[in-house]
Amino acid sequence: MVRLLGKNIEELQGVAAEMGLPRFAARQMAQWMYEKHVSSIDQMTNLPKAARLRMKAEGYEVGAVQPLQTLRSQDGTEKFLFPTEDGQCVETVFIPSAAGQDEGERHTLCISTQVGCKMNCQFCQTGKQGFHGNLTTADILAQVVWAMRERTLTNIVVMGQGEPLDNLDNLLPALNILTAEWGMGWSPRRITVSTVGLRKTLMRFLDESPCHLAVSLHSPIHEQRLQLMPAERQFPIADIVETLRQRDDFHHQRRLSFEYIVLHGMNDTPAHAKALVRLLRGLECRVNLIRWHAIPDVDLPGSEEADLLSLRDYLTSHGVFTTIRASRGEDIMAACGMLTTQNAKR
């Protein structure tokens, strides 16, 4: 079967030509998939019935999928297990607006780009399962299409399973479809892509996509970041920050943020706070402090609330705007760093 989901407007024009349809039929197919989120070619009712029958006979399908499992947290967060094109599974998380949230209604979908991950960060359960393959563009979009059928989304974060910039050839087409006028029409300001800092693909992402960027930092000290994140050996955070400092498209065109899991006595000390200020001085950015969520077989000490507040206040008072990210979905293993499909059946 050939999935229509994931095809851009030029590719859909090719399908239309193959089926003997006019070029504008490509936009009709795109509208059905990316705006109306249909799951079947039969639902594309403004296409001739003969063309729909021929498309199915020649192996075309929409390619949208439903989750194999849904888990719901006591705080309203939902985690979905989606099948992939190659018969594996990934997890996706929907985080609804929290009661009393200061920034108004914010309903976020956290999507995955790989089955497992090559980066093997010490604090992340996804890396512990190893790498088992890249998601296709259709796999990436299927998570969004299904969620939008019954849920209101305001933001998408590409922070689920995998290193997004290690699958850039499939991610960029997905971002294009998400933000295109003929596609899903999302503002790039509503989409954030996270990375450990793969320099070559980072530069390509910045050149080819206007979406926001989040960099996993976790320590401003080379030796310690290397212990937490093996990618530091090839992609030192100091080099990544200097590369980003040369860009002039942050703040006005896109937002730059740094993710920082706070560990007691390890990266929350006054020395670390001062080093963070030195590292990020003059860079238009924000820091998101994240609570440590315990995962099996990893012994790391989470910081106390007072430590997070102290670190936040120090950084903010020294010109580095800093927030503390609310912890959501921990009871269903859906919080930051907890996603895995290690034991999921195909």
XYZ file of C-alpha atoms in Angstrom:
346
model
C 0.000 0.000 0.000
C 1.105 3.583 -0.703
C 0.263 6.198 1.927
C -1.032 9.558 0.736
C -0.393 11.008 4.189
C 2.996 12.677 4.174
C 2.928 13.671 0.504
C 3.389 17.349 -0.336
C 1.327 19.264 -2.875
C 3.664 18.447 -5.786
C 3.585 14.746 -4.958
C -0.207 14.831 -4.695
C -0.331 16.523 -8.106
C 1.593 13.531 -9.420
C -1.007 11.182 -7.932
C -3.793 13.262 -9.472
C -2.137 13.088 -12.897
C -1.714 9.323 -12.557
C -5.410 9.007 -11.806
C -6.398 11.251 -14.729
C -7.564 14.014 -12.393
C -6.979 17.770 -12.813
C -4.149 19.450 -10.827
C -6.581 21.057 -8.376
C -7.537 17.564 -7.157
C -4.206 17.582 -5.297
C -5.430 20.435 -3.108
C -8.685 18.596 -2.552
C -6.791 15.518 -1.330
C -4.579 17.698 0.861
C -7.611 19.398 2.373
C -9.265 16.086 3.199
C -6.142 14.748 4.919
C -4.532 17.792 6.511
C -7.540 19.966 7.301
C -10.428 17.519 7.723
C -8.259 14.624 8.986
C -10.084 11.845 7.140
C -8.888 8.260 7.434
C -10.219 6.823 4.158
C -10.121 7.685 0.451
C -13.876 6.941 0.420
C -14.375 10.074 2.554
C -12.903 12.313 -0.195
C -16.364 12.827 -1.623
C -15.551 15.691 -4.011
C -13.280 13.368 -5.995
C -15.053 11.287 -8.686
C -16.110 7.897 -7.390
C -14.319 6.160 -10.272
C -11.061 7.886 -9.317
C -11.456 6.872 -5.685
C -12.048 3.265 -6.654
C -9.027 3.292 -8.955
C -6.798 4.810 -6.263
C -7.725 2.029 -3.871
C -7.336 -0.633 -6.554
C -3.824 0.622 -7.321
C -2.772 0.434 -3.689
C -3.294 3.965 -2.394
C -4.566 4.636 1.118
C -4.676 7.696 3.363
C -2.399 5.988 5.867
C -3.773 7.620 9.009
C -3.669 5.289 12.013
C -5.272 4.990 15.422
C -3.350 4.380 18.643
C -3.070 0.818 19.870
C -3.368 1.973 23.471
C -4.362 5.094 25.394
C -3.421 5.864 28.997
C -4.837 8.795 30.974
C -3.087 10.477 33.897
C -4.858 11.804 36.949
C -3.815 15.299 35.790
C -5.516 14.873 32.389
C -2.372 14.089 30.378
C -2.858 11.295 27.827
C -0.283 8.935 26.345
C -0.879 7.100 23.065
C 0.919 4.105 21.581
C 1.019 4.472 17.786
C 1.964 1.775 15.270
C 4.637 2.722 12.729
C 4.943 1.878 9.057
C 7.585 -0.795 9.720
C 5.526 -2.586 12.374
C 6.994 -1.003 15.496
C 5.512 1.464 18.012
C 6.112 4.949 19.394
C 4.598 6.942 22.224
C 2.916 10.330 21.857
C 1.724 12.583 24.693
C -1.158 15.067 24.828
C -0.841 17.668 27.592
C -4.040 19.679 28.101
C -4.121 23.103 29.654
C -3.672 22.944 33.424
C -6.207 24.540 35.756
C -5.096 28.002 36.807
C -2.459 28.232 34.085
C -1.203 31.791 33.728
C -0.646 31.720 29.950
C -4.241 30.845 29.071
C -5.404 27.779 27.177
C -2.439 25.708 26.015
C -3.000 22.198 24.684
C 0.286 20.617 23.634
C 1.021 17.473 21.632
C 4.470 15.961 22.167
C 5.367 13.854 19.124
C 8.102 11.298 18.403
C 10.469 11.000 15.431
C 12.322 7.718 16.078
C 11.750 4.320 17.651
C 14.258 4.508 20.473
C 17.254 6.835 20.238
C 21.002 6.748 19.525
C 21.936 9.516 21.975
C 21.753 7.406 25.186
C 21.448 10.361 27.560
C 21.769 9.120 31.139
C 18.492 10.666 32.310
C 16.295 9.485 29.392
C 14.475 6.171 29.222
C 14.093 6.314 25.432
C 17.856 6.066 24.997
C 17.968 2.959 27.193
C 16.011 0.960 24.614
C 18.566 1.683 21.887
C 17.811 2.788 18.342
C 15.329 0.806 16.240
C 14.582 3.039 13.272
C 13.387 6.384 11.930
C 9.731 7.305 11.610
C 8.561 8.167 8.107
C 7.030 11.558 7.367
C 3.634 9.840 7.411
C 4.384 8.270 10.819
C 5.232 11.701 12.224
C 2.121 13.366 10.823
C -0.192 10.501 11.792
C 0.319 11.400 15.463
C -0.927 14.947 14.827
C -3.765 14.040 12.455
C -5.302 11.576 14.876
C -4.988 13.887 17.879
C -6.641 16.788 16.029
C -9.749 14.780 15.220
C -11.100 14.998 18.768
C -8.768 17.406 20.567
C -7.957 21.079 20.331
C -4.220 21.626 19.897
C -2.450 24.950 20.361
C 1.174 23.767 20.322
C 3.299 20.922 18.988
C 6.632 19.983 20.547
C 8.916 17.536 18.786
C 10.304 16.239 22.074
C 9.037 12.659 22.224
C 11.027 9.537 21.456
C 14.188 10.003 19.421
C 16.555 12.798 18.366
C 14.582 14.857 15.820
C 17.628 16.189 13.973
C 18.884 12.623 13.485
C 15.806 12.078 11.288
C 15.765 15.437 9.552
C 15.047 14.056 6.066
C 11.640 12.883 7.298
C 11.041 15.652 9.840
C 11.472 18.627 7.497
C 8.775 17.434 5.047
C 6.451 16.894 8.020
C 7.110 20.430 9.298
C 6.497 21.760 5.805
C 3.106 20.047 5.625
C 2.240 21.210 9.144
C 2.942 24.854 8.304
C 1.999 25.057 4.603
C -1.078 27.029 3.512
C -2.246 23.995 1.505
C -1.379 21.697 4.421
C -2.340 22.003 8.078
C -1.759 25.750 8.264
C 0.079 25.817 11.593
C 2.105 28.876 12.547
C 5.794 27.942 12.994
C 5.609 29.881 16.260
C 3.423 27.088 17.622
C 5.955 24.331 16.881
C 9.177 23.630 18.809
C 11.846 21.114 17.802
C 14.225 19.768 20.466
C 17.794 18.546 19.930
C 20.938 17.590 21.826
C 22.785 19.745 19.291
C 23.786 17.780 16.185
C 25.682 20.617 14.534
C 25.450 19.700 10.829
C 21.734 18.969 10.848
C 21.146 21.827 13.308
C 22.393 24.320 10.732
C 20.250 22.702 8.064
C 17.181 22.862 10.327
C 17.785 26.553 11.045
C 18.191 27.298 7.335
C 15.176 25.293 6.152
C 12.596 25.610 8.938
C 11.269 28.676 10.816
C 10.049 26.622 13.805
C 11.273 27.274 17.341
C 14.368 25.484 18.659
C 15.007 23.881 22.060
C 18.492 22.607 22.951
C 19.095 19.991 25.663
C 21.732 21.579 27.886
C 21.593 19.963 31.366
C 25.072 21.122 32.397
C 27.244 24.079 31.342
C 30.406 22.136 32.263
C 31.927 19.998 29.512
C 33.070 17.042 31.644
C 29.771 16.758 33.470
C 27.607 17.188 30.365
C 29.692 14.438 28.747
C 28.783 12.095 31.615
C 25.092 12.918 31.228
C 25.045 13.179 27.429
C 27.537 11.236 25.275
C 26.746 13.584 22.363
C 28.789 16.246 24.169
C 31.949 14.533 22.901
C 31.163 15.350 19.261
C 28.945 18.359 19.845
C 30.194 20.401 22.836
C 27.572 22.744 24.226
C 30.028 25.653 24.106
C 30.408 25.173 20.338
C 26.650 24.833 19.858
C 25.997 28.054 21.801
C 28.641 29.917 19.812
C 27.063 28.691 16.571
C 23.656 29.896 17.732
C 25.120 33.214 18.812
C 25.996 33.913 15.169
C 22.356 33.650 14.084
C 20.217 36.770 13.857
C 16.807 35.080 13.565
C 16.076 34.418 17.224
C 13.536 36.401 19.239
C 11.866 38.115 16.254
C 11.515 35.135 13.897
C 11.885 32.186 16.258
C 12.407 31.413 19.923
C 15.485 29.692 21.313
C 15.235 27.789 24.580
C 17.458 25.474 26.582
C 16.171 22.428 28.474
C 17.756 21.772 31.868
C 16.880 18.784 34.074
C 17.803 19.892 37.594
C 19.746 17.373 39.724
C 20.483 17.967 43.390
C 24.119 18.752 44.093
C 25.060 17.898 40.506
C 23.967 20.808 38.341
C 21.993 23.114 40.654
C 24.863 24.651 42.640
C 25.861 28.345 42.650
C 28.883 27.397 40.521
C 26.581 25.909 37.870
C 24.326 28.961 37.982
C 27.291 31.265 37.373
C 28.581 29.034 34.574
C 25.155 29.097 32.892
C 25.124 32.887 32.971
C 28.608 32.995 31.416
C 27.674 30.452 28.753
C 24.441 32.144 27.681
C 25.401 35.804 28.192
C 24.216 37.979 25.316
C 22.161 35.227 23.690
C 18.452 35.894 23.174
C 17.012 32.790 24.838
C 15.163 31.272 27.753
C 15.968 28.355 30.068
C 13.334 25.758 31.005
C 14.114 24.024 34.288
C 12.735 20.472 34.371
C 12.216 18.250 37.396
C 13.986 14.890 37.318
C 11.557 12.024 36.699
C 12.969 8.762 38.008
C 13.368 5.922 35.507
C 14.324 2.281 36.199
C 17.976 1.457 36.889
C 19.137 5.088 36.901
C 20.175 6.594 40.241
C 20.071 10.380 39.934
C 19.088 12.824 42.712
C 16.242 15.169 41.909
C 16.468 18.713 43.238
C 14.126 20.086 45.871
C 11.607 22.758 44.941
C 13.626 25.375 46.803
C 16.667 24.555 44.679
C 14.693 25.007 41.450
C 13.318 28.337 42.656
C 16.759 29.538 43.736
C 18.308 28.596 40.384
C 15.438 30.206 38.469
C 15.679 33.443 40.428
C 19.465 33.661 40.084
C 19.410 33.142 36.325
C 16.524 35.560 35.775
C 18.148 38.240 37.932
C 21.300 37.923 35.826
C 19.545 38.405 32.500
C 18.693 34.802 31.559
C 14.909 34.474 31.478
C 14.088 31.182 33.211
C 10.935 29.185 33.929
C 10.166 25.956 35.770
C 8.273 23.481 33.604
C 5.249 21.890 35.249
C 5.561 18.123 35.655
C 2.697 16.330 33.890
C 1.791 12.668 33.356
C 4.404 11.110 35.626
C 1.939 8.497 36.940
C 1.568 7.019 33.428
C 5.262 7.351 32.536
C 4.496 10.243 30.176
C 6.635 12.975 31.738
C 9.890 14.297 30.292
C 12.466 11.528 29.821
C 10.085 8.656 30.565
C 8.919 7.545 27.099
C 9.817 4.074 25.878
C 8.390 1.266 23.759
C 11.036 -1.229 24.850
C 8.422 -3.790 25.868
C 5.686 -2.947 23.354
C 4.579 -5.814 21.136
C 4.717 -5.286 17.389
